[in-house]
Each structure stands twice: as structure tokens, then as C-alpha cells.
PDB file of C-alpha atoms in Angstrom:
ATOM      1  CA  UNK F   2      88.834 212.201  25.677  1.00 72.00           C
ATOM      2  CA  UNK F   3      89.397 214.004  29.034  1.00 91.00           C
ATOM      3  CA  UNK F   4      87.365 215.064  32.224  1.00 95.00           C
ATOM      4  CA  UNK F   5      86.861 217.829  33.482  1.00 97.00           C
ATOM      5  CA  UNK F   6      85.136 219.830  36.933  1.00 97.00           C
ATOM      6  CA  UNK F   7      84.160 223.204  37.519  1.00 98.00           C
ATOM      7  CA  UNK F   8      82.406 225.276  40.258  1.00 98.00           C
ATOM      8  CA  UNK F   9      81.176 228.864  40.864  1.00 98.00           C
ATOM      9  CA  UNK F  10      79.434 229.807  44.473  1.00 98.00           C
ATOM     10  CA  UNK F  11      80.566 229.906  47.847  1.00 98.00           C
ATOM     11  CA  UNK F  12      84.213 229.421  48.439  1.00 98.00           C
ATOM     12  CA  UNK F  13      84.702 225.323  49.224  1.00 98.00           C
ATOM     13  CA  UNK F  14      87.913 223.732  49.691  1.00 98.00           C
ATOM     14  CA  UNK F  15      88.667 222.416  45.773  1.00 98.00           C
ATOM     15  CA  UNK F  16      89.251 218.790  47.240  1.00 98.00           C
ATOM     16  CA  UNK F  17      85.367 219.212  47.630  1.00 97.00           C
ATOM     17  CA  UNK F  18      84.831 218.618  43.778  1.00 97.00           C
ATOM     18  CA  UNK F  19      88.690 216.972  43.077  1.00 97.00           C
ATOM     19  CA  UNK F  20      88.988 214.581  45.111  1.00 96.00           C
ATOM     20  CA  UNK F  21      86.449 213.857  48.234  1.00 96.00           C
ATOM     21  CA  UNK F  22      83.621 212.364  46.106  1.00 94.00           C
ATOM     22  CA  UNK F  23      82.866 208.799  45.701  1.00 93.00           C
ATOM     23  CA  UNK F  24      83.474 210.042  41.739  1.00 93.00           C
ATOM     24  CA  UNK F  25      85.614 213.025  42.175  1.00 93.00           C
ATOM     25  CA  UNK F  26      87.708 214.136  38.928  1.00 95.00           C
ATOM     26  CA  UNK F  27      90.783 212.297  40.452  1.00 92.00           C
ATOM     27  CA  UNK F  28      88.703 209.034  40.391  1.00 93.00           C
ATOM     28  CA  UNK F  29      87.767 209.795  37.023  1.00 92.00           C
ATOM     29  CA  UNK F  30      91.469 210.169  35.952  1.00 90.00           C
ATOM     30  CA  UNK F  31      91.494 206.404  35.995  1.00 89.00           C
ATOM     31  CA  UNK F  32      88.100 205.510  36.041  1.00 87.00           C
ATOM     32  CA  UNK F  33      85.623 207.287  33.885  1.00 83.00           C
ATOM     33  CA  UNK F  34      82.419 206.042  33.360  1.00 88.00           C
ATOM     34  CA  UNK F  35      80.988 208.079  30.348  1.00 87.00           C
ATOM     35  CA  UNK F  36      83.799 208.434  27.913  1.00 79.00           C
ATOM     36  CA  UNK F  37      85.719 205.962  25.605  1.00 67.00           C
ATOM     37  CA  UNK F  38      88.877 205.885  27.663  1.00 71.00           C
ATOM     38  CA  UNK F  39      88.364 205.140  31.430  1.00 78.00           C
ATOM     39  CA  UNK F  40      92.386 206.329  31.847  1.00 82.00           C
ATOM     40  CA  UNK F  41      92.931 210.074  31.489  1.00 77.00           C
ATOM     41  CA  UNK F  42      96.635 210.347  32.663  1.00 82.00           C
ATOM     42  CA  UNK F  43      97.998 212.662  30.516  1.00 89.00           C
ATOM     43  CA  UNK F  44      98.553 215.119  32.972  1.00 93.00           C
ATOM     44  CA  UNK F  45      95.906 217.259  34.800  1.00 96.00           C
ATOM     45  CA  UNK F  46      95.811 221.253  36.189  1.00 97.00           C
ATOM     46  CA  UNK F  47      93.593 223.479  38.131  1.00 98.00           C
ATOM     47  CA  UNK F  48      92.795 227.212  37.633  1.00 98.00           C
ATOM     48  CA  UNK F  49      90.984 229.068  40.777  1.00 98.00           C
ATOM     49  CA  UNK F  50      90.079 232.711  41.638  1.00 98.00           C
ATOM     50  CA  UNK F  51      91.359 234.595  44.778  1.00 97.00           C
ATOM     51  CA  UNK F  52      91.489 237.824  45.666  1.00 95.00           C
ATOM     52  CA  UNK F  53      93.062 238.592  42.140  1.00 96.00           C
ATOM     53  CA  UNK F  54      91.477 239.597  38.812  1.00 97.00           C
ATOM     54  CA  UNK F  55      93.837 236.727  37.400  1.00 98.00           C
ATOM     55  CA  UNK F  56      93.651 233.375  38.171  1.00 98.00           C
ATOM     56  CA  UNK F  57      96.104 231.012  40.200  1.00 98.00           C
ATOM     57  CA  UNK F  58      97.551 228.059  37.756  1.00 98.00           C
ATOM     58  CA  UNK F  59      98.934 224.814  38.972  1.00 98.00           C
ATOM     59  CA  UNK F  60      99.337 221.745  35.759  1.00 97.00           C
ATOM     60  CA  UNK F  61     101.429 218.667  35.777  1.00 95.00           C
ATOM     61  CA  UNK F  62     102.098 215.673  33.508  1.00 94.00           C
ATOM     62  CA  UNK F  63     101.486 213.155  36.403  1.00 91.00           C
ATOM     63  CA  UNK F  64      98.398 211.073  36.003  1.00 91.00           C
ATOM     64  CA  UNK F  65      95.926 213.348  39.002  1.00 94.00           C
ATOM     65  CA  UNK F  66      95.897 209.784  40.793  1.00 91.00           C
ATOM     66  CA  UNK F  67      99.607 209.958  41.885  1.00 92.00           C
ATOM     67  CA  UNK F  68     100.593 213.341  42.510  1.00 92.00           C
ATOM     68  CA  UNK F  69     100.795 214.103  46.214  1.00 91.00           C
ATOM     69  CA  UNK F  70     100.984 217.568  45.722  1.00 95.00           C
ATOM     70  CA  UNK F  71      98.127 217.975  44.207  1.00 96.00           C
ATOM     71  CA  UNK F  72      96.080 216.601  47.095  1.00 95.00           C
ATOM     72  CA  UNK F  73      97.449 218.731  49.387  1.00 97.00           C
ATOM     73  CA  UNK F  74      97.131 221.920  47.576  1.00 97.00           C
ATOM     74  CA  UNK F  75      93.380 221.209  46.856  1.00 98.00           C
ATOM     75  CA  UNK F  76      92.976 220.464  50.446  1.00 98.00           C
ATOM     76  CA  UNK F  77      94.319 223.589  51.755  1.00 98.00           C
ATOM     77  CA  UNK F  78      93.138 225.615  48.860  1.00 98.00           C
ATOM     78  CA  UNK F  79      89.337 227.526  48.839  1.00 98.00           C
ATOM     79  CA  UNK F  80      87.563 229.590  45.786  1.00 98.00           C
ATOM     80  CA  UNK F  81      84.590 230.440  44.902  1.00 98.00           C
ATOM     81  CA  UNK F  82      85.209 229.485  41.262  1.00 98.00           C
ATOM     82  CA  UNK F  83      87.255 227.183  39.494  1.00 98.00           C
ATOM     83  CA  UNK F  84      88.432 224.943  36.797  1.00 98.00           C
ATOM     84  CA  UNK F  85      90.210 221.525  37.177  1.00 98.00           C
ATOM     85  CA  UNK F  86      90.705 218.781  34.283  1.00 96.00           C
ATOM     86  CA  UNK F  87      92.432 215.570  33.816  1.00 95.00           C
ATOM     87  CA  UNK F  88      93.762 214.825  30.233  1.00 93.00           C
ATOM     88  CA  UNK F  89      93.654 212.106  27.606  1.00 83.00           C
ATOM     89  CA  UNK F  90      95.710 213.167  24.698  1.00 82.00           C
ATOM     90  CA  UNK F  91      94.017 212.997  21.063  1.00 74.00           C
ATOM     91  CA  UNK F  92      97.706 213.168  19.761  1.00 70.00           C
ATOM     92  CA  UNK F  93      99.896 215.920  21.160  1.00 80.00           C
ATOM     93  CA  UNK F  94     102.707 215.264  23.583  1.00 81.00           C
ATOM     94  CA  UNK F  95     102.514 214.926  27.181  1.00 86.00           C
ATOM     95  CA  UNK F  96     103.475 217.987  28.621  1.00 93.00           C
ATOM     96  CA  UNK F  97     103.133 220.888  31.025  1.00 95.00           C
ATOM     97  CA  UNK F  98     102.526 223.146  28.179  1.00 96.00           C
ATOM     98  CA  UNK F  99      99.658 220.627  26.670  1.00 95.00           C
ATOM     99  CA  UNK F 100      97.835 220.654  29.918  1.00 96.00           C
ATOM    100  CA  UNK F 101      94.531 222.335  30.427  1.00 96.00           C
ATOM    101  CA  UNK F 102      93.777 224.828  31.934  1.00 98.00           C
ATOM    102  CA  UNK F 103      94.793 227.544  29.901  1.00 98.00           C
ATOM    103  CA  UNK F 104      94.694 231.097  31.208  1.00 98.00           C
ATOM    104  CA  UNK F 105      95.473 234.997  29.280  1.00 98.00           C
ATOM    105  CA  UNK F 106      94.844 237.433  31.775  1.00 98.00           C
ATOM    106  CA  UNK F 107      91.624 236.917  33.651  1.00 98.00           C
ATOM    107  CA  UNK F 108      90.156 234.068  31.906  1.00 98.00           C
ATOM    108  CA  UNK F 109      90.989 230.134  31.830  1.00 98.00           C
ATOM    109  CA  UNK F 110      89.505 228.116  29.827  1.00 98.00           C
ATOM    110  CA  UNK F 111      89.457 224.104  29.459  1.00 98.00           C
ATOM    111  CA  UNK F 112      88.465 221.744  26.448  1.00 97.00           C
ATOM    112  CA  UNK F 113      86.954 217.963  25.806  1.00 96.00           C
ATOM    113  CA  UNK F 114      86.585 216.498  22.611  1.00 94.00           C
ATOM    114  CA  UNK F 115      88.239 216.431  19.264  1.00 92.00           C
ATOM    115  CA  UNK F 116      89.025 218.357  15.724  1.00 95.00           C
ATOM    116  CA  UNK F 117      88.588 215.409  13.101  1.00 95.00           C
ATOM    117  CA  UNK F 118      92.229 215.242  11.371  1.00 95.00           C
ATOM    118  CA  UNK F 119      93.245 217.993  13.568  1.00 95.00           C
ATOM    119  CA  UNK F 120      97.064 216.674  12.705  1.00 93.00           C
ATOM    120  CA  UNK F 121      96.537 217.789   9.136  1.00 94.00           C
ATOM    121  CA  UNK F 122      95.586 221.152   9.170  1.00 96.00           C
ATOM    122  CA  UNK F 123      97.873 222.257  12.678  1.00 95.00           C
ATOM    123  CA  UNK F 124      99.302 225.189  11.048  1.00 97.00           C
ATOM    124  CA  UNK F 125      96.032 226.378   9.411  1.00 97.00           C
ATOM    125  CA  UNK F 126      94.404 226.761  12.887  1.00 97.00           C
ATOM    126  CA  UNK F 127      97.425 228.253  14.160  1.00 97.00           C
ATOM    127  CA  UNK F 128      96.826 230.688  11.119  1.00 97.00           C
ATOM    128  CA  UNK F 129      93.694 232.231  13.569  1.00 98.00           C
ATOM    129  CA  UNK F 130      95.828 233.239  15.871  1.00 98.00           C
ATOM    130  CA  UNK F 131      96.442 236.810  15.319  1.00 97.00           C
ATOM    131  CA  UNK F 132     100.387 238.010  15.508  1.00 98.00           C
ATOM    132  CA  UNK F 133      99.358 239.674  18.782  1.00 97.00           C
ATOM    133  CA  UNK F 134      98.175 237.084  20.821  1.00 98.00           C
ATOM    134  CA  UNK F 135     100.709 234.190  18.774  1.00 98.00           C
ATOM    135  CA  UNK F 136     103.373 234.211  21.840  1.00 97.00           C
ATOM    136  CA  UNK F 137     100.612 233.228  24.276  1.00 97.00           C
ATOM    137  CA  UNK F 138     100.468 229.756  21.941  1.00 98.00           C
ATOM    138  CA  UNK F 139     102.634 227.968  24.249  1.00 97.00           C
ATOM    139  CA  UNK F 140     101.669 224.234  23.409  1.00 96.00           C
ATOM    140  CA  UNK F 141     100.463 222.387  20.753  1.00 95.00           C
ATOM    141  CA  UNK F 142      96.837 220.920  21.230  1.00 95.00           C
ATOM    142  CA  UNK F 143      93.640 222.242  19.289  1.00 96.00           C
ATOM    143  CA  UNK F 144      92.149 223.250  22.429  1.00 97.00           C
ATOM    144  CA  UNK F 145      94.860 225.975  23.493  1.00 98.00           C
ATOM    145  CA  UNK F 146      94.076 227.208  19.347  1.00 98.00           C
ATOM    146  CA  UNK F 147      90.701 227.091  20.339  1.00 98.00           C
ATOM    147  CA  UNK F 148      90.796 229.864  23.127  1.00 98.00           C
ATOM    148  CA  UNK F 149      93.412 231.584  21.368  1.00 98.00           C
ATOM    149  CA  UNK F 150      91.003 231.876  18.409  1.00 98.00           C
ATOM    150  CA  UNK F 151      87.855 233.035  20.482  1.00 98.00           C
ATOM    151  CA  UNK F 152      90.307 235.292  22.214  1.00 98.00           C
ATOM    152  CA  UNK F 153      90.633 237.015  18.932  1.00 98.00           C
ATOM    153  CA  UNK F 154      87.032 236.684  17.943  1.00 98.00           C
ATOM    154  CA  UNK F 155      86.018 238.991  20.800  1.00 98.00           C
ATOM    155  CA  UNK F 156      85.700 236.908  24.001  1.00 98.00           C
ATOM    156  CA  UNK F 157      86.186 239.641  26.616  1.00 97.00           C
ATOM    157  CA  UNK F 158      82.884 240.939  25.180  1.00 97.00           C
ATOM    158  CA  UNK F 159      81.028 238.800  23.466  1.00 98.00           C
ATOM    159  CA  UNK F 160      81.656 234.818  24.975  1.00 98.00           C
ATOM    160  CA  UNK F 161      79.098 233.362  23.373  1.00 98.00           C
ATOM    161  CA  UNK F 162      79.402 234.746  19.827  1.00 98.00           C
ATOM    162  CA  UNK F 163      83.358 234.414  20.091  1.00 98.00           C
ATOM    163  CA  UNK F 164      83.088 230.480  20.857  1.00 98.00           C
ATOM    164  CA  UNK F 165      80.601 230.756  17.818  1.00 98.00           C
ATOM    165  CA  UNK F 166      82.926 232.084  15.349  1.00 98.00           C
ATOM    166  CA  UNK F 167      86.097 230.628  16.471  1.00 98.00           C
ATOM    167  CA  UNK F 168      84.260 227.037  16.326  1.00 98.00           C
ATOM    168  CA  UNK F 169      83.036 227.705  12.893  1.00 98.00           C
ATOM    169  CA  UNK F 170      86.589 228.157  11.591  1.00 97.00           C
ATOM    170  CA  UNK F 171      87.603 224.935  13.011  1.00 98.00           C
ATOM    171  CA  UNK F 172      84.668 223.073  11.689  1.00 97.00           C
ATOM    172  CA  UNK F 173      85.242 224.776   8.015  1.00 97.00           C
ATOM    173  CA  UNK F 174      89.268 223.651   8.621  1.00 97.00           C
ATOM    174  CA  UNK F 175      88.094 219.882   9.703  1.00 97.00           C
ATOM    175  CA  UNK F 176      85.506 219.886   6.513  1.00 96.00           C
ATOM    176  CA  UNK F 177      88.294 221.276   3.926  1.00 96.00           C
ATOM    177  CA  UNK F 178      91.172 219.777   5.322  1.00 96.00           C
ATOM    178  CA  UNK F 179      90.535 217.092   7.993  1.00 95.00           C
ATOM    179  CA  UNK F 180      88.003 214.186   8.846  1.00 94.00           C
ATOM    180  CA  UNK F 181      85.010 213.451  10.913  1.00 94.00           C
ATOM    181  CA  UNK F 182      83.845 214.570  13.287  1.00 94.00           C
ATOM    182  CA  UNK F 183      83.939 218.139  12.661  1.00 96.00           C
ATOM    183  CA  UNK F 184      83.998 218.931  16.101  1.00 97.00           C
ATOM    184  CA  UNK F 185      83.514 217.485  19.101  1.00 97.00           C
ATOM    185  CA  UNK F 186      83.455 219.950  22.498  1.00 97.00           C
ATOM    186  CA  UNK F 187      82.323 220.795  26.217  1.00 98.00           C
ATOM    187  CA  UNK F 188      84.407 223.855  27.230  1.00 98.00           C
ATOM    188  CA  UNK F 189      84.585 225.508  30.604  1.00 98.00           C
ATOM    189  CA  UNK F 190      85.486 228.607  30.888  1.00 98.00           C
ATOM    190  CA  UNK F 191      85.437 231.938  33.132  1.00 98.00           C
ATOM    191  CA  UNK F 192      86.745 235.606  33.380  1.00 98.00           C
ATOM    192  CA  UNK F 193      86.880 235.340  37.225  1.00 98.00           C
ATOM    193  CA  UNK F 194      83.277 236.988  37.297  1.00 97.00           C
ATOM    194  CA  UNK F 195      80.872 234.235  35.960  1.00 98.00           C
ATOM    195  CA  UNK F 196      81.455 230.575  34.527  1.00 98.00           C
ATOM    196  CA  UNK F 197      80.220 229.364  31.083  1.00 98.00           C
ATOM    197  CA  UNK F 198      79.912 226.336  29.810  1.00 98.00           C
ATOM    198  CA  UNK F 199      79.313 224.791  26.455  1.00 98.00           C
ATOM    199  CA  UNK F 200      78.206 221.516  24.847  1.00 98.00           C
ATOM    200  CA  UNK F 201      78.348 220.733  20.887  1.00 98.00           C
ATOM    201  CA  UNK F 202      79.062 218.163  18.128  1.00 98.00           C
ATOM    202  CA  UNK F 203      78.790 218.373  14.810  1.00 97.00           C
ATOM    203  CA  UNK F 204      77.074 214.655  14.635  1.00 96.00           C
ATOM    204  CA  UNK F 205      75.263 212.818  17.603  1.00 95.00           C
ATOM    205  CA  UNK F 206      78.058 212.096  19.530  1.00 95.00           C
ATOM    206  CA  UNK F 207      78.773 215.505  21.921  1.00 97.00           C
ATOM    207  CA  UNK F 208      80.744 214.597  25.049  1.00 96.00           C
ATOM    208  CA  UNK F 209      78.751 214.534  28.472  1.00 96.00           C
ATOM    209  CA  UNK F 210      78.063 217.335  30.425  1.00 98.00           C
ATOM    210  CA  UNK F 211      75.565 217.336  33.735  1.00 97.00           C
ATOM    211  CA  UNK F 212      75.335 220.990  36.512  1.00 98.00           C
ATOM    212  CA  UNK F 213      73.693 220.799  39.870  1.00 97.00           C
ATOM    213  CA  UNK F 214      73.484 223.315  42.513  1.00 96.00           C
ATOM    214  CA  UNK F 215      73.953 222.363  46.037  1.00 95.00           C
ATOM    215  CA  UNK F 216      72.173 223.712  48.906  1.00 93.00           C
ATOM    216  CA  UNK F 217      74.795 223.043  51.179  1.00 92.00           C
ATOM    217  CA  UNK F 218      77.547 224.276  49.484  1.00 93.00           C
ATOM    218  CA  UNK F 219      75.584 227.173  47.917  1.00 96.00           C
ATOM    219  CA  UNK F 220      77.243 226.178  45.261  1.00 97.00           C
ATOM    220  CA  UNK F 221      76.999 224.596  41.315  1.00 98.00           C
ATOM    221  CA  UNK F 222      79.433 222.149  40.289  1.00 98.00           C
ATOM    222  CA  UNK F 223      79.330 221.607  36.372  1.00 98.00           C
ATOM    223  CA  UNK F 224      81.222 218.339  35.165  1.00 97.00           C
ATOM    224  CA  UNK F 225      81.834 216.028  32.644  1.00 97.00           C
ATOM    225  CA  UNK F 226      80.515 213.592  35.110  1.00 96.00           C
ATOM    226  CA  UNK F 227      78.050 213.305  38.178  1.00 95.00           C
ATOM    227  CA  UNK F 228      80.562 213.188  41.368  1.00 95.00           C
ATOM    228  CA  UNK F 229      78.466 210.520  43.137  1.00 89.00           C
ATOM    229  CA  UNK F 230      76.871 207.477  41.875  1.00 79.00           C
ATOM    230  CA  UNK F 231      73.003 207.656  42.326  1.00 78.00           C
ATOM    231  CA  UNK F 232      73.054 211.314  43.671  1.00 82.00           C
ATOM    232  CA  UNK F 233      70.077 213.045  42.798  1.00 85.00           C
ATOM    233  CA  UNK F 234      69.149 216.583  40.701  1.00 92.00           C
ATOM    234  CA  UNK F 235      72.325 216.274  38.039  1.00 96.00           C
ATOM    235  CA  UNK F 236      70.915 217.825  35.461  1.00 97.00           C
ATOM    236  CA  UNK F 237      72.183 217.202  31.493  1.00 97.00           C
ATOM    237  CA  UNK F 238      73.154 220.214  29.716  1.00 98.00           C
ATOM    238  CA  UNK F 239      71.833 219.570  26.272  1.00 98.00           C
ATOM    239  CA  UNK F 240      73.876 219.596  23.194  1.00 98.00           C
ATOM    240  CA  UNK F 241      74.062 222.443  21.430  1.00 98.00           C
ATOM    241  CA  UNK F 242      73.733 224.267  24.550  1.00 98.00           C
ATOM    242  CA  UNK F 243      75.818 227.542  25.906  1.00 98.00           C
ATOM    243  CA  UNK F 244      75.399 227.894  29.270  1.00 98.00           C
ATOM    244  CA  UNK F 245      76.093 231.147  31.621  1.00 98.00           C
ATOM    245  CA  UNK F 246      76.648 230.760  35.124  1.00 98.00           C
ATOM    246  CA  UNK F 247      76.175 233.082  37.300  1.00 97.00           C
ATOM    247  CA  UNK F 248      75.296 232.993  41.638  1.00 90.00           C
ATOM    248  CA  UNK F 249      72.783 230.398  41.522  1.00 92.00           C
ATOM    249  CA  UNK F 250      71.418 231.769  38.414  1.00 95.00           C
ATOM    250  CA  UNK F 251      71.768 229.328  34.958  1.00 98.00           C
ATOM    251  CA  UNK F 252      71.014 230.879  31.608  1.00 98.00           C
ATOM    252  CA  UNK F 253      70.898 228.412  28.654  1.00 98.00           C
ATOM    253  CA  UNK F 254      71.572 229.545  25.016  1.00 98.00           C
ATOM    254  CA  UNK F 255      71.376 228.067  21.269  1.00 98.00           C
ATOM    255  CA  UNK F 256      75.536 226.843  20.294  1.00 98.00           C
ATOM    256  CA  UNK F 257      75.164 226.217  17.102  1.00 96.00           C
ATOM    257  CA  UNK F 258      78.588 227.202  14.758  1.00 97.00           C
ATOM    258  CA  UNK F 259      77.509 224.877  12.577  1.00 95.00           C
ATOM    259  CA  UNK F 260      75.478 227.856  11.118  1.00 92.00           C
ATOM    260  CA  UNK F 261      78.207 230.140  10.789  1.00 92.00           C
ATOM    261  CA  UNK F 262      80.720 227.812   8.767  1.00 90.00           C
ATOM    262  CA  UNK F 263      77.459 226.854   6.563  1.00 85.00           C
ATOM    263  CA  UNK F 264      77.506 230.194   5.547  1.00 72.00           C
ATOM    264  CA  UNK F 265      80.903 231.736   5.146  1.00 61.00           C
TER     265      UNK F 265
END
């Protein structure tokens, strides 16, 4: 599985979540602490917010441990919200296209987790992707479907219920055609106006997610894991949870598209 960082609040330099902490996301890349594989070196990108409605894209192959450019553009680089991940395939190839972030027109949006037997059913999930939005499917990993999906089901207006109904399709695919688990996610996503996050399984197993604001930042980080061992007032985002982001402000939600593909 993969790791991933976010932030929304004052504008910090990103190295101030990717790669200062004792446990920043680049440490993670190749030493996790709370997944199944420690090495996530399948490549890595970032997705901030400027002054533009859309936002800035930068992804690689590299594992995030060895690309020099990457340190220096997070060093140089400030926003006020972004996205950043490191990736351990599930499956699909190593490249640029396969990398997370993924971004259509203001929003970006990032995945961890898994589609049981995803392999199988690959051009049934495609199938959600309206003809419309079908040339934005650049790579070939569930997650990119994923977004694509929601994208269709209404994100722009409705987040919540979109992740809800896209998610229920994949779950119904996984159950007809694929394996378990269903479903496996944390997603991170944002429209360059407020972040949301998300945390789900379809059995006991959903992948870690923990927030905390910081006073001196004024500032939330929201990650896949704490960015400093023993640092206090990381809070776990429960499963089944969808969580807005917004200022300093946190609104948790019920996730639960179990319910949906129950009854379609």
C-alpha cells in the first residue's frame, strides 16, 4: 500500500510535511511504520494550490528518497493546501501516468488501499467512466477509475455522496467479479477551496489515517502516518469516516457505500 500527506491552512513551505520531519512522507517512502510494505518506491507526486483555481502537478517514478529535485522544489515551494503521496503498486506499472496525484480541473485527488481482484474486472470499472471524461483516463490503476468515477457521480457538487456511489460500484464489481477485500481506501482530495478526507474498508482492515492541527503552523496536516514519533494530539480518523476540512474547522461524516451496493 502507499503513503500519503496532506495539509490545508497557512501557506508553509511543503518540505514542512515532505521531508523536514523525523517521519516526513519521504522517510516513509522507505520506512513506513503502519502498512504491510515499509518500501513505497513506486514513484511519488505532489499537487499544491497557488494563486490559480487549478492546481500545480509535479510526479515521478523515482523512489521520493532519491530524487533531488524533489527536495528542492518542496523547499522553495509554499501553499496553503496540498497533496503529496509516495506509491506502492498493487499491480500496475511504474509510471508517470500511474502516479498519484491525479488532477481534472480544480481538484486532485490521491488513493491508498486496494480493489480485491481489481486485475479481473479492469475494463468493467473503466465501463464508469463516461465517454466524456474517458480521455482524462491517462493510466491504468483503480485509483485514477476511482476519481474518474466520482467525477461522474457528481463530485463538483456533491463530494461526499459522489465518493459514495462511485465506491459502491467498485465494491458491487469486486463482489461479482473480483476477490476480497471489497475495498480498501483513505482518499485525499480537494477542489482548491477545502480538503476532504476519507477512511473505509469493507472488512476490519481500513488503512491508517491520523489529522492534527498545529498552532504554530495554523495549520492541519492529515496523513497516513503521524510525522513525528511520540508527538502529541494526532488524532485517528475513524473508519467509515468522511471528513471535510475546512480553516481549522473538521466536520466528520458516516462513509458507508457499503449501503448503496447492498441495495442496487
Amino acid at each position: 500500500m502507499c503513503r500519503w500527506a496532506a495539509y490545508i491552512g497557512a501557506p508553509i513551505y511543503l518540505e514542512e510535511i515532505v521531508s523536514l520531519p523525523q517521519h516526513s512522507l519521504i522517510r516513509q517512502s522507505h520506512c513506513a511504520t503502519e502498512c504491510r510494505t515499509a518500501i513505497n518506491a513506486d514513484g511519488f507526486g505532489i499537487a499544491w494550490y497557488g494563486d490559480r483555481s487549478e492546481p500545480g502537478l509535479y510526479r515521478d517514478v523515482m523512489p521520493a528518497w532519491s530524487d533531488p529535485n524533489l527536495r528542492s522544489l518542496v523547499a522553495t515551494v509554499k501553499s496553503g493546501l496540498f497533496l503529496a503521496h509516495v506509491r506502492a503498486s498493487t499491480g500496475t506499472a511504474t509510471s508517470r501516468n500511474n502516479c498519484h496525484p491525479f488532477t481534472w480541473g480544480r481538484w486532485s485527488f490521491m488513493h491508498n488501499g486496494q480493489v480485491g481482484g481489481y486485475d479481473g474486472f479492469r475494463r468493467n470499472a473503466d465501463m464508469l467512466i463516461p465517454d466524456a471524461l474517458y480521455p482524462h483516463r491517462k493510466g491504468a490503476t483503480d485509483s485514477e477509475a476511482l476519481f474518474l468515477a466520482a467525477i461522474a457521480e457528481g463530485l463538483d457538487h456533491d463530494p461526499r455522496g459522489a465518493m459514495e456511489r462511485a465506491s459502491a460500484a467498485f465494491i458491487r464489481l469486486a463482489r461479482e467479479k473480483g476477490e476480497a477485500p471489497h475495498l480498501r481506501l483513505t482518499v485525499a482530495m480537494s477542489d482548491g477551496q477545502r480538503l476532504y478526507a476519507m477512511r473505509y474498508a469493507t472488512d476490519d482492515q481500513a488503512p491508517s489515517l491520523y489529522h492534527r492541527w498545529s498552532a504554530t503552523r495554523k495549520g492541519r496536516a492529515v496523513v497516513s502516518e503521524p510525522l513525528e514519533a511520540g508527538e502529541e494530539n494526532w488524532l485517528e480518523i475513524p473508519s467509515a469516516s468522511f471528513c471535510t476540512f475546512e480553516g481549522d474547522r473538521v466536520t466528520v461524516e458516516d462513509f458507508r457505500p457499503c449501503r448503496l451496493a447492498a441495495a442496487a
